[in-house]
PDB file of C-alpha atoms in Angstrom:
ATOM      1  CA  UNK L 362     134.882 -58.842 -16.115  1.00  0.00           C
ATOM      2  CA  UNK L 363     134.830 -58.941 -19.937  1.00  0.00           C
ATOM      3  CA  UNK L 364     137.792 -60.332 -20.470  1.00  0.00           C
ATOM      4  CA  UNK L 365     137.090 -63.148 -18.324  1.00  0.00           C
ATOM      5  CA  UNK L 366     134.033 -63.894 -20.289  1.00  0.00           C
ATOM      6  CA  UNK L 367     135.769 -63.776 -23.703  1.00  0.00           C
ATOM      7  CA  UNK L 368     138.309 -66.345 -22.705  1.00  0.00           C
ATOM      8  CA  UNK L 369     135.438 -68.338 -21.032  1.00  0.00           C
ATOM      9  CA  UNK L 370     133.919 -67.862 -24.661  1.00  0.00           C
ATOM     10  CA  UNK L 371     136.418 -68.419 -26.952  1.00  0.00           C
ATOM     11  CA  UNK L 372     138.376 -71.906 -24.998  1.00  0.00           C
ATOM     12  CA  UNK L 373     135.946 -74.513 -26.282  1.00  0.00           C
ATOM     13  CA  UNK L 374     136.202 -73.190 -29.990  1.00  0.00           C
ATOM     14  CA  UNK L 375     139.977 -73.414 -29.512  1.00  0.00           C
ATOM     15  CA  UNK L 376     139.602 -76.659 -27.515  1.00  0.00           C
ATOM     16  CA  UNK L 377     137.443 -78.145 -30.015  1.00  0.00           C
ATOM     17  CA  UNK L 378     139.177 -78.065 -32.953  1.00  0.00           C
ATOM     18  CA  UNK L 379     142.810 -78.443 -31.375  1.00  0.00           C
ATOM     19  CA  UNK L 380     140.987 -82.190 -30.270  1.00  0.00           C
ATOM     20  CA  UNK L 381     139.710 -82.594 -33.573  1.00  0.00           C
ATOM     21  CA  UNK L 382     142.712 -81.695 -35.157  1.00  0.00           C
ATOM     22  CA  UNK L 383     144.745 -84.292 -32.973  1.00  0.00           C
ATOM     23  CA  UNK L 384     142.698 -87.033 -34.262  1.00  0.00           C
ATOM     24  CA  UNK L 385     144.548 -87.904 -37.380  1.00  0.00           C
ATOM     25  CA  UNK L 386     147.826 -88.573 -35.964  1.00  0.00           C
ATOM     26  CA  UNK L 387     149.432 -90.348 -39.054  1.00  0.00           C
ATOM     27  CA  UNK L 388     148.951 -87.141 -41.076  1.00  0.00           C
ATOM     28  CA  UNK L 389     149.798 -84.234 -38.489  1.00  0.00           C
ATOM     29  CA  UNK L 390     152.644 -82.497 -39.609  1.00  0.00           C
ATOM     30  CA  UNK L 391     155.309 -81.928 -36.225  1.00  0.00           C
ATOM     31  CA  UNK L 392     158.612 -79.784 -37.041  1.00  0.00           C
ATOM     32  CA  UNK L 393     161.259 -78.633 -34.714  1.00  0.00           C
ATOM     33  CA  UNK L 394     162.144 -75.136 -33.568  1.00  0.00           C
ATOM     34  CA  UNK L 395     165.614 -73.997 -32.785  1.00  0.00           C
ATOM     35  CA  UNK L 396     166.121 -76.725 -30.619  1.00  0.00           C
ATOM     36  CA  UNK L 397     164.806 -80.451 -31.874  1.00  0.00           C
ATOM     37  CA  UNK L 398     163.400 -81.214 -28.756  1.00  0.00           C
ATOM     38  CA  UNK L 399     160.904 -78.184 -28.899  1.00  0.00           C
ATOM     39  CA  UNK L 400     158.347 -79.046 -31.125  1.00  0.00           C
ATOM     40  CA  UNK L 401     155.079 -77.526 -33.218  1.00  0.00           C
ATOM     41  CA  UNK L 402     152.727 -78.827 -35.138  1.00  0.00           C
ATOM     42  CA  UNK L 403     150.749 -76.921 -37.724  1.00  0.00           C
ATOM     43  CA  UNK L 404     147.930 -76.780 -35.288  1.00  0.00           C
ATOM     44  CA  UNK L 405     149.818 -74.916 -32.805  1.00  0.00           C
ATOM     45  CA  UNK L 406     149.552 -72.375 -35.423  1.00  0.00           C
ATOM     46  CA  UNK L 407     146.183 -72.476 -36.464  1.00  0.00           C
ATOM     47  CA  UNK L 408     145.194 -72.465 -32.968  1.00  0.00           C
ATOM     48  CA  UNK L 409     147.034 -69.156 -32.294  1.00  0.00           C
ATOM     49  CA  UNK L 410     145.984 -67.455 -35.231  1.00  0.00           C
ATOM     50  CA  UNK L 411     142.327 -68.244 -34.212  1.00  0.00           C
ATOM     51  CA  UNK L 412     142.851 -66.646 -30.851  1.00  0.00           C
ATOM     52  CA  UNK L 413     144.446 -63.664 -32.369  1.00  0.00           C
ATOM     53  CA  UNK L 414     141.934 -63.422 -34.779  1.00  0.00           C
ATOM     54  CA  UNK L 415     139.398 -63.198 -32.202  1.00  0.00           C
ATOM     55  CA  UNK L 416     141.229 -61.040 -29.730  1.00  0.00           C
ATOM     56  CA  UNK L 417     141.908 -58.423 -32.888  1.00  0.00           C
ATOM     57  CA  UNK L 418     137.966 -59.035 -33.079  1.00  0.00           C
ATOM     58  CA  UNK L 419     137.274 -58.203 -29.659  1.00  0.00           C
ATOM     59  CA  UNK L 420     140.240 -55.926 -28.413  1.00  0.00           C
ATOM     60  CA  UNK L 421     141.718 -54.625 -31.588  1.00  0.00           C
ATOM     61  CA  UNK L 422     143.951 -52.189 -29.135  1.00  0.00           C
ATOM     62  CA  UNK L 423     145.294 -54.958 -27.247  1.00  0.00           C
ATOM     63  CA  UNK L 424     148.906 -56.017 -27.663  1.00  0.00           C
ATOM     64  CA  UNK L 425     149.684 -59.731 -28.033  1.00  0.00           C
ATOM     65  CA  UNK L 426     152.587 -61.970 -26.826  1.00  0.00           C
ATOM     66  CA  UNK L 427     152.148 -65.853 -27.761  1.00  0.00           C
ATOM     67  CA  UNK L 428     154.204 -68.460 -28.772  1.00  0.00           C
ATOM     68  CA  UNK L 429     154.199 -69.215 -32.223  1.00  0.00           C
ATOM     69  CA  UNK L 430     154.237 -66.858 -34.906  1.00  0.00           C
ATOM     70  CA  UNK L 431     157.339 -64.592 -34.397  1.00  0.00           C
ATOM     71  CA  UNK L 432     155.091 -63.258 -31.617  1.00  0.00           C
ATOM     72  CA  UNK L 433     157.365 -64.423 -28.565  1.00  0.00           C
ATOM     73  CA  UNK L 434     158.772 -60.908 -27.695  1.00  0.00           C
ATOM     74  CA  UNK L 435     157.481 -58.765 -24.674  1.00  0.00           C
ATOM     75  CA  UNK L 436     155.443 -55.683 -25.527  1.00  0.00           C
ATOM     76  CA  UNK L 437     157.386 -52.774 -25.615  1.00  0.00           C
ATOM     77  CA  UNK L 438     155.173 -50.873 -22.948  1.00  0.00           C
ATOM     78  CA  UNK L 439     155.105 -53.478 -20.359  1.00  0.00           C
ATOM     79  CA  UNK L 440     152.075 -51.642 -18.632  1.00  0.00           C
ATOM     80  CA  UNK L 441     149.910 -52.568 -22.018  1.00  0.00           C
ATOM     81  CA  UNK L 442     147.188 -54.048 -22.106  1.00  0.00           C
ATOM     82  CA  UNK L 443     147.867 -57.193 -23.352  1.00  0.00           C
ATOM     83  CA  UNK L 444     147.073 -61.381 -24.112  1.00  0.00           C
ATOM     84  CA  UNK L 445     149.698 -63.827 -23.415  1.00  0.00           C
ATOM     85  CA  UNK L 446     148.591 -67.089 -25.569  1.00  0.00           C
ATOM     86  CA  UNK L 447     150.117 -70.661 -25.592  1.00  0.00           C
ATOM     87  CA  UNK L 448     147.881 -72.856 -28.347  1.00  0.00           C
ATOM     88  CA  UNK L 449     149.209 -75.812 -27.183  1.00  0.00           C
ATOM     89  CA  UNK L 450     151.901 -76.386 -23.571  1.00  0.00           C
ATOM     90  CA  UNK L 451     152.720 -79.653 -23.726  1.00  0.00           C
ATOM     91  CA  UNK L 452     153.169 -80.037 -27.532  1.00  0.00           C
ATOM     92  CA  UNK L 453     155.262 -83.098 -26.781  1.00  0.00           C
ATOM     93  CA  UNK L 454     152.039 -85.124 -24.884  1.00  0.00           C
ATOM     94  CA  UNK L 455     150.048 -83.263 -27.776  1.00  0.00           C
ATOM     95  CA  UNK L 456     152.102 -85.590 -30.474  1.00  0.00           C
ATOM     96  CA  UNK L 457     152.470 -88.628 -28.721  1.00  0.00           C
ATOM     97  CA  UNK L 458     149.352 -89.038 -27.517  1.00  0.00           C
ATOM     98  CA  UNK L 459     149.688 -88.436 -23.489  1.00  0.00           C
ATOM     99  CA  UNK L 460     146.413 -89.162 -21.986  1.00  0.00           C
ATOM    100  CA  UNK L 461     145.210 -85.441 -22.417  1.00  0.00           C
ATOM    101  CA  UNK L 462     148.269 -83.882 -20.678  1.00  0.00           C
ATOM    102  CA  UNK L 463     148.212 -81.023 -22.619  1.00  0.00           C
ATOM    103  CA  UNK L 464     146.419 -77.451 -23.204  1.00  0.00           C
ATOM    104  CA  UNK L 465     145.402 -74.354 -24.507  1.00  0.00           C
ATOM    105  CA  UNK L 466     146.274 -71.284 -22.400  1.00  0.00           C
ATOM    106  CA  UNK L 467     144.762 -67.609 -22.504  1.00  0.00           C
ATOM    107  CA  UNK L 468     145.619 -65.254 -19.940  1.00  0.00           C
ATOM    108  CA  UNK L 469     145.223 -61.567 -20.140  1.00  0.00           C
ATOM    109  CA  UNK L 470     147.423 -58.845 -18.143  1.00  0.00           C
ATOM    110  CA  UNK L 471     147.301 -54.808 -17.794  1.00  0.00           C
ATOM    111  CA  UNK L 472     150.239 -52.705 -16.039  1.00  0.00           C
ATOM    112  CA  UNK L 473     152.204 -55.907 -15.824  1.00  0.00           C
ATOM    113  CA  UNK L 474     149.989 -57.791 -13.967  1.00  0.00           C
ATOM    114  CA  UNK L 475     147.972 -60.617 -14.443  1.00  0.00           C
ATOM    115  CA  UNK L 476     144.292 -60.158 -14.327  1.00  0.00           C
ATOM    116  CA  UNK L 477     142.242 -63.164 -16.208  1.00  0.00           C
ATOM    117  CA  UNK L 478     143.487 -66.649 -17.102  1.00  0.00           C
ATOM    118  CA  UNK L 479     141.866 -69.385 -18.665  1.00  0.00           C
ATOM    119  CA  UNK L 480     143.134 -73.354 -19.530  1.00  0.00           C
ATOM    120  CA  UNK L 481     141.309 -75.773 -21.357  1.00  0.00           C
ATOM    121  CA  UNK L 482     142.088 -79.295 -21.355  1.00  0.00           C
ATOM    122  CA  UNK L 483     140.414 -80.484 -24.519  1.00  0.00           C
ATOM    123  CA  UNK L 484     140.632 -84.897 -24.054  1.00  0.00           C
ATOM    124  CA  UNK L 485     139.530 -84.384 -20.467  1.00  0.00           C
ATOM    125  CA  UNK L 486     136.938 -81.847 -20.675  1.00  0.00           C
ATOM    126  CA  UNK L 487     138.028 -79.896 -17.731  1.00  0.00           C
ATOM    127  CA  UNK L 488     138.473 -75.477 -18.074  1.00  0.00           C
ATOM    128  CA  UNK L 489     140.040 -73.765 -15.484  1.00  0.00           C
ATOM    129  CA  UNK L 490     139.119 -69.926 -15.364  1.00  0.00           C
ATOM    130  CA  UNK L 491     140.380 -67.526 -12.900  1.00  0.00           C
ATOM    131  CA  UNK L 492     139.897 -63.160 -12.114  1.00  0.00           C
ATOM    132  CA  UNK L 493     142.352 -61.488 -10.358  1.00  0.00           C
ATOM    133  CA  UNK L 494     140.758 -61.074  -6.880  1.00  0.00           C
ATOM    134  CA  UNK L 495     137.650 -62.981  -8.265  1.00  0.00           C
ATOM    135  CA  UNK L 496     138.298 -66.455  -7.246  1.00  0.00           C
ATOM    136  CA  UNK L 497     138.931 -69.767  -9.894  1.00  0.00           C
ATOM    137  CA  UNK L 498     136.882 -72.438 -11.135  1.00  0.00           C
ATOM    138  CA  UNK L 499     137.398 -75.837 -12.825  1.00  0.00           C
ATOM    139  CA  UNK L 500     134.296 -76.598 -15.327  1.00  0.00           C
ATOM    140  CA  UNK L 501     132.301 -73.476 -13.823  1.00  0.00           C
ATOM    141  CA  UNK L 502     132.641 -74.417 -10.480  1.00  0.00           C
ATOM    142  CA  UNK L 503     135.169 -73.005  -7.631  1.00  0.00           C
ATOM    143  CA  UNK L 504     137.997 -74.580  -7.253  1.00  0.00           C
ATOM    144  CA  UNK L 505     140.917 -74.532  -4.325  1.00  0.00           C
ATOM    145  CA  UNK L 506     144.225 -76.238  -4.198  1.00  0.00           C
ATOM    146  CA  UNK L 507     144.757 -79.142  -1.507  1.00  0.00           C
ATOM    147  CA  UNK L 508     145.769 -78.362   2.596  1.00  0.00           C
ATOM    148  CA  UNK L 509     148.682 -80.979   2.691  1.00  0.00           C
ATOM    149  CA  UNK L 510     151.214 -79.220   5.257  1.00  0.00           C
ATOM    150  CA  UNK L 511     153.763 -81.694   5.150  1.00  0.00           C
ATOM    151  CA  UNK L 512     156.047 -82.262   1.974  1.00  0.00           C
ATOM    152  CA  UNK L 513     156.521 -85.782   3.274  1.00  0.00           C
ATOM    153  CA  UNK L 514     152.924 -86.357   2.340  1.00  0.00           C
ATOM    154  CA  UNK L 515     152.750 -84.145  -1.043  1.00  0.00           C
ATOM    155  CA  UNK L 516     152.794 -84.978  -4.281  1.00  0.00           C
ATOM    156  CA  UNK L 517     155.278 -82.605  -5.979  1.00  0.00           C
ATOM    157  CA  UNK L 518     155.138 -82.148 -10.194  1.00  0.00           C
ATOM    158  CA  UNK L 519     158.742 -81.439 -11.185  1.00  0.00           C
ATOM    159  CA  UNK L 520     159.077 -80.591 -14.921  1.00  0.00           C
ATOM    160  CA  UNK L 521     162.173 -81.758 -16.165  1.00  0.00           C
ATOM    161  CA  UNK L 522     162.020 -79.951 -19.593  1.00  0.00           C
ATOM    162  CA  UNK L 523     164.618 -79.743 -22.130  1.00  0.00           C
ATOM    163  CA  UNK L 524     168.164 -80.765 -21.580  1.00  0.00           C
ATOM    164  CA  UNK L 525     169.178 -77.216 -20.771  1.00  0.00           C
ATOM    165  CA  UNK L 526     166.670 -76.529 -17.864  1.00  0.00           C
ATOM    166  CA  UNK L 527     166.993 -80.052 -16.656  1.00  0.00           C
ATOM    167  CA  UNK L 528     170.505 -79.871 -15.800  1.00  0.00           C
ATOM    168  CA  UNK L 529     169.549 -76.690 -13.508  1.00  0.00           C
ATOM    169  CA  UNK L 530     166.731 -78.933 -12.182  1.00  0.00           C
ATOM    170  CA  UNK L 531     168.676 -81.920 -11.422  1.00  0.00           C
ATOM    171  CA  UNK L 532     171.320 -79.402  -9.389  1.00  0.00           C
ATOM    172  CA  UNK L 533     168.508 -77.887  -7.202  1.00  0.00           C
ATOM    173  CA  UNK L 534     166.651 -80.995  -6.457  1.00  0.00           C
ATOM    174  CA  UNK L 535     168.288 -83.600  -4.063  1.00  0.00           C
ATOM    175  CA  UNK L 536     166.611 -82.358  -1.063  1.00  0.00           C
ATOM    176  CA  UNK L 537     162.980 -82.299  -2.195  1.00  0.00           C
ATOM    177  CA  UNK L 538     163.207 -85.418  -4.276  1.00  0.00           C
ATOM    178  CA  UNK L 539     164.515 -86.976  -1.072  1.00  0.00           C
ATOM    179  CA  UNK L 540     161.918 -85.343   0.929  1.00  0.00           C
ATOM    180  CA  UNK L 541     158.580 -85.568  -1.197  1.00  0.00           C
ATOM    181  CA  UNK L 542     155.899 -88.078  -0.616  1.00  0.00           C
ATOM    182  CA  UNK L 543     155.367 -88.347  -4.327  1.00  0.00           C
ATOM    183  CA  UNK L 544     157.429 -86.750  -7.361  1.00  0.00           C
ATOM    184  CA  UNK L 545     155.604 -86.568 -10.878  1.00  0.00           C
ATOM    185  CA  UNK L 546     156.861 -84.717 -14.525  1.00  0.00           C
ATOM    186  CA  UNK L 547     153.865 -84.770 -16.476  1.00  0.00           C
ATOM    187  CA  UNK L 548     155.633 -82.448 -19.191  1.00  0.00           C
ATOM    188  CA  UNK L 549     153.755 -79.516 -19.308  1.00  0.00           C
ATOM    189  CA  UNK L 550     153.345 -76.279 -17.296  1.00  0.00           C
ATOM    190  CA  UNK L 551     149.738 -75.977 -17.256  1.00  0.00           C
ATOM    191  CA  UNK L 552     148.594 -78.931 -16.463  1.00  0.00           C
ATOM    192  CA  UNK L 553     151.082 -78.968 -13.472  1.00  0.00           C
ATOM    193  CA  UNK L 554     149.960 -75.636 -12.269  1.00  0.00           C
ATOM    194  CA  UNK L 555     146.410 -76.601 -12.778  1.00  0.00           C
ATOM    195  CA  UNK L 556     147.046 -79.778 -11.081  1.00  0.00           C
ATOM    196  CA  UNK L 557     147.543 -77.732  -7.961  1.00  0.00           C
ATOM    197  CA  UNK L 558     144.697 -75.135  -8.533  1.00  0.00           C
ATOM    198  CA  UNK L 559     142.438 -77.985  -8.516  1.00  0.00           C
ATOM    199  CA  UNK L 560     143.689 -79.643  -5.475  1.00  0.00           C
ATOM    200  CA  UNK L 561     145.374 -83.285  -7.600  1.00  0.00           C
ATOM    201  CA  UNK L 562     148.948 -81.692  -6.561  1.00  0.00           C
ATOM    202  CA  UNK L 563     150.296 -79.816  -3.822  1.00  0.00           C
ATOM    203  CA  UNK L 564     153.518 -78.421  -5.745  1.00  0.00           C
ATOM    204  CA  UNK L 565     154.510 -77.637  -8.941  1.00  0.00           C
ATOM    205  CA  UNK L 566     158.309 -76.687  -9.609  1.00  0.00           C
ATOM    206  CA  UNK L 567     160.091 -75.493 -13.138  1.00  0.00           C
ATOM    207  CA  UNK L 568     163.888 -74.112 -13.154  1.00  0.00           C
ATOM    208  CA  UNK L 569     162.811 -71.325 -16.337  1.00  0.00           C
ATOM    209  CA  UNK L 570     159.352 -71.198 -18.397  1.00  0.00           C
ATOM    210  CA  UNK L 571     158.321 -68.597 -20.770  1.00  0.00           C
ATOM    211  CA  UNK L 572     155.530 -66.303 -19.630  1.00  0.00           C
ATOM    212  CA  UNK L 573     152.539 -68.077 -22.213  1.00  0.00           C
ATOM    213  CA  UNK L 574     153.871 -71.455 -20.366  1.00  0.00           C
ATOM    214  CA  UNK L 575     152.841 -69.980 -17.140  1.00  0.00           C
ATOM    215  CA  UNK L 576     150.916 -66.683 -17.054  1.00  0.00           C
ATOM    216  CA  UNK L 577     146.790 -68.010 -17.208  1.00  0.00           C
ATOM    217  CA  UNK L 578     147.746 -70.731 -14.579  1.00  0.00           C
ATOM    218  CA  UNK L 579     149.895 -69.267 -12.054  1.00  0.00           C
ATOM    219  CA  UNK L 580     146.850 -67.002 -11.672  1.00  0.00           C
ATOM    220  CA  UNK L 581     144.494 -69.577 -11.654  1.00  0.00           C
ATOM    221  CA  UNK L 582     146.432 -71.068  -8.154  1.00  0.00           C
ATOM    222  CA  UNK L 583     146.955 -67.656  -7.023  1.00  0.00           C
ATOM    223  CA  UNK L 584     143.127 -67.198  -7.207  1.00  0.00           C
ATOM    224  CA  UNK L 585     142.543 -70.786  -5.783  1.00  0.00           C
ATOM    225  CA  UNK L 586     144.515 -70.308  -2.563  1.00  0.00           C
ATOM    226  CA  UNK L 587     147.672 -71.128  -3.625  1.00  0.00           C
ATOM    227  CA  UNK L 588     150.917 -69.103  -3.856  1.00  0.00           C
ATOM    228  CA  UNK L 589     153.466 -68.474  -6.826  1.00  0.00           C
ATOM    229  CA  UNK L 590     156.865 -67.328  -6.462  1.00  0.00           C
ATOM    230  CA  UNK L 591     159.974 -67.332  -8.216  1.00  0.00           C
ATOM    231  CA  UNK L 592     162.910 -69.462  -6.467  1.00  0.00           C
ATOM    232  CA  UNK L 593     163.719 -67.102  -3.691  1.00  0.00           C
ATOM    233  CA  UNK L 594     160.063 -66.925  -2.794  1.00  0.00           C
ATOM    234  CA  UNK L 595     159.357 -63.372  -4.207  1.00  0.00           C
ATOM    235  CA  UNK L 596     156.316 -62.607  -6.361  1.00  0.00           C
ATOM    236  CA  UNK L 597     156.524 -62.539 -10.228  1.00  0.00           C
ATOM    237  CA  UNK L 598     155.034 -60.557 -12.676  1.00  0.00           C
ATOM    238  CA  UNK L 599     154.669 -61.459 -16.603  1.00  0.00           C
ATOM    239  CA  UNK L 600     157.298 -59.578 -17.943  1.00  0.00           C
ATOM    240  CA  UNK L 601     159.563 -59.179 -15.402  1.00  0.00           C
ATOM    241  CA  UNK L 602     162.146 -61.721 -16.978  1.00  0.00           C
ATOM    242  CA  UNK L 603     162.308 -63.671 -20.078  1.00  0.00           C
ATOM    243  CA  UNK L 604     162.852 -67.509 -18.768  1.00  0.00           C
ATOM    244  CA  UNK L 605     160.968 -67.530 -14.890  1.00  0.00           C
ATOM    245  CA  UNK L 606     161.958 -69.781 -12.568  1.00  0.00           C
ATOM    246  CA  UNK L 607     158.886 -70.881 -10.631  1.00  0.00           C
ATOM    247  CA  UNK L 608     157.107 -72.728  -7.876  1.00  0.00           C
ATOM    248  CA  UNK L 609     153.460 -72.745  -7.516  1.00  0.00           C
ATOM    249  CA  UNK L 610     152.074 -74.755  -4.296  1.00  0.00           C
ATOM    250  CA  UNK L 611     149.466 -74.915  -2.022  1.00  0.00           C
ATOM    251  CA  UNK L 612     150.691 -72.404   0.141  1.00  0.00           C
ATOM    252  CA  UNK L 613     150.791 -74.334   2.954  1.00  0.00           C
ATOM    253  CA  UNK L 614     154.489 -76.528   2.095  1.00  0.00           C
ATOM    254  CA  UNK L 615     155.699 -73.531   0.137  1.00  0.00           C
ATOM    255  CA  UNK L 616     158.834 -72.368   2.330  1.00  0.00           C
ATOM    256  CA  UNK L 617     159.352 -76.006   3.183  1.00  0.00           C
ATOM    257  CA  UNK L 618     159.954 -76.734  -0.881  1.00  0.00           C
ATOM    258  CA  UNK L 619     162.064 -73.365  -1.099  1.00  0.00           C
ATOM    259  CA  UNK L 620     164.242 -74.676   2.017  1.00  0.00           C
ATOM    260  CA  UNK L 621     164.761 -77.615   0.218  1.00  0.00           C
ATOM    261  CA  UNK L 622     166.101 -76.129  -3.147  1.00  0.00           C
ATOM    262  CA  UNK L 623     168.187 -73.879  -1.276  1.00  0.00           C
TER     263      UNK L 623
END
């Protein structure tokens, strides 16, 4: 698929210099958004206008919904062709310095569905790629999320997020943080998601994301075994709502961890 190929093509450039970039800390300049907990750095920027520059390149047709850059609306024909970007999810970790819990997301979706994803973690040199009925990989090879069956024994990511989401979160969550073996928040969506694709974590819960937070991962567990749902455990599509709530698992726990919200 060509669009698979492109992202698989263009994620180390990105990669590359958004770890470069990150390197002079002391200098990076980090503003806030409309709320001073949501963060971006001038690299988030750069980043984005890379990718669009290269998707105008390569797909000048294509529509484009990303983060930064006044681009955050959906496209007008939600059956488009069209590239959902995030430059950096977990700006946060990105500033601080998080051990690498942060990174660059590329998915690409056509009659409001997703069909190729891609998620590059720069600092730990691990890409996850994934086609729509194709399969996913981690560094070129397949990857599949875990067989845990029991939420007693799973390690569950919840993402906390900003004040607003986290007092929906906190509502919601008695019974599973009760319940699960483990609970983590690493503070970003992909690498949660991709935490499951890959088999590290057998649940990944967020009470609203926007769709560049979520889009290239949730496909990549989809294609690795797993299943994605909103919080009544029906599908989702990209542009179906503005702020999804989501769980991605390994399948296997998922109507356990619904039962437990509920």
């Amino acid at each position: 698929m060509r669009e698979v190929a492109f992202i698989e093509r263009l994620l180390p450039e990105i990669g590359a210099y958004v770890a470069a970039s990150r390197g002079d800390r002391v200098a990076m300049q980090v503003a806030s958004k409309a709320d001073p907990v949501d963060l971006i750095t001038e690299i988030d920027r750069e980043a984005q206008r890379r990718i669009e520059q290269a998707i105008a390149a390569e797909f000048p047709n294509d529509k484009i919904v990303a983060e930064e850059n006044g681009m955050d609306r959906f496209p007008d024909d939600r059956d488009a062709r069209c590239w959902i970007i995030d430059p950096i999810d977990g700006t946060h970790n990105f500033v601080h310095g998080a051990l690498g819990a942060f990174g660059v997301s590329i998915a690409f979706a056509h009659r409001n569905e997703l069909q190729a994803g891609g998620v590059a973690f720069p600092e730990l040199a691990m890409t996850f790629t994934a086609q729509r009925g194709g399969g996913a990989w981690r560094n070129g090879s397949p990857t599949r999320v875990s067989e845990v069956a029991e939420v007693s024994l799973a390690q569950v990511e919840m993402d906390f997020g900003r004040p607003d989401y986290r007092e929906r979160i906190v509502a919601m969550s008695p019974g599973i943080l009760g319940a699960a073996g483990q609970i983590r928040c690493h503070g970003s969506a992909v690498f949660g998601l991709c935490s499951v694709a890959g088999g590290y974590a057998d649940a990944y819960l967020h009470a609203g994301l926007k769709v560049w937070d979520w889009a290239a991962a949730a496909l990549i567990v989809s294609e690795a075994g797993g299943t994605v749902t909103n919080l009544q455990g029906e599908s989702i599509r990209p542009f179906d709502i503005e702020s999804m709530p989501l769980l991605a698992s390994n399948g296997r726990i998922h109507q356990d961890v619904l039962r437990l919200l509920r």
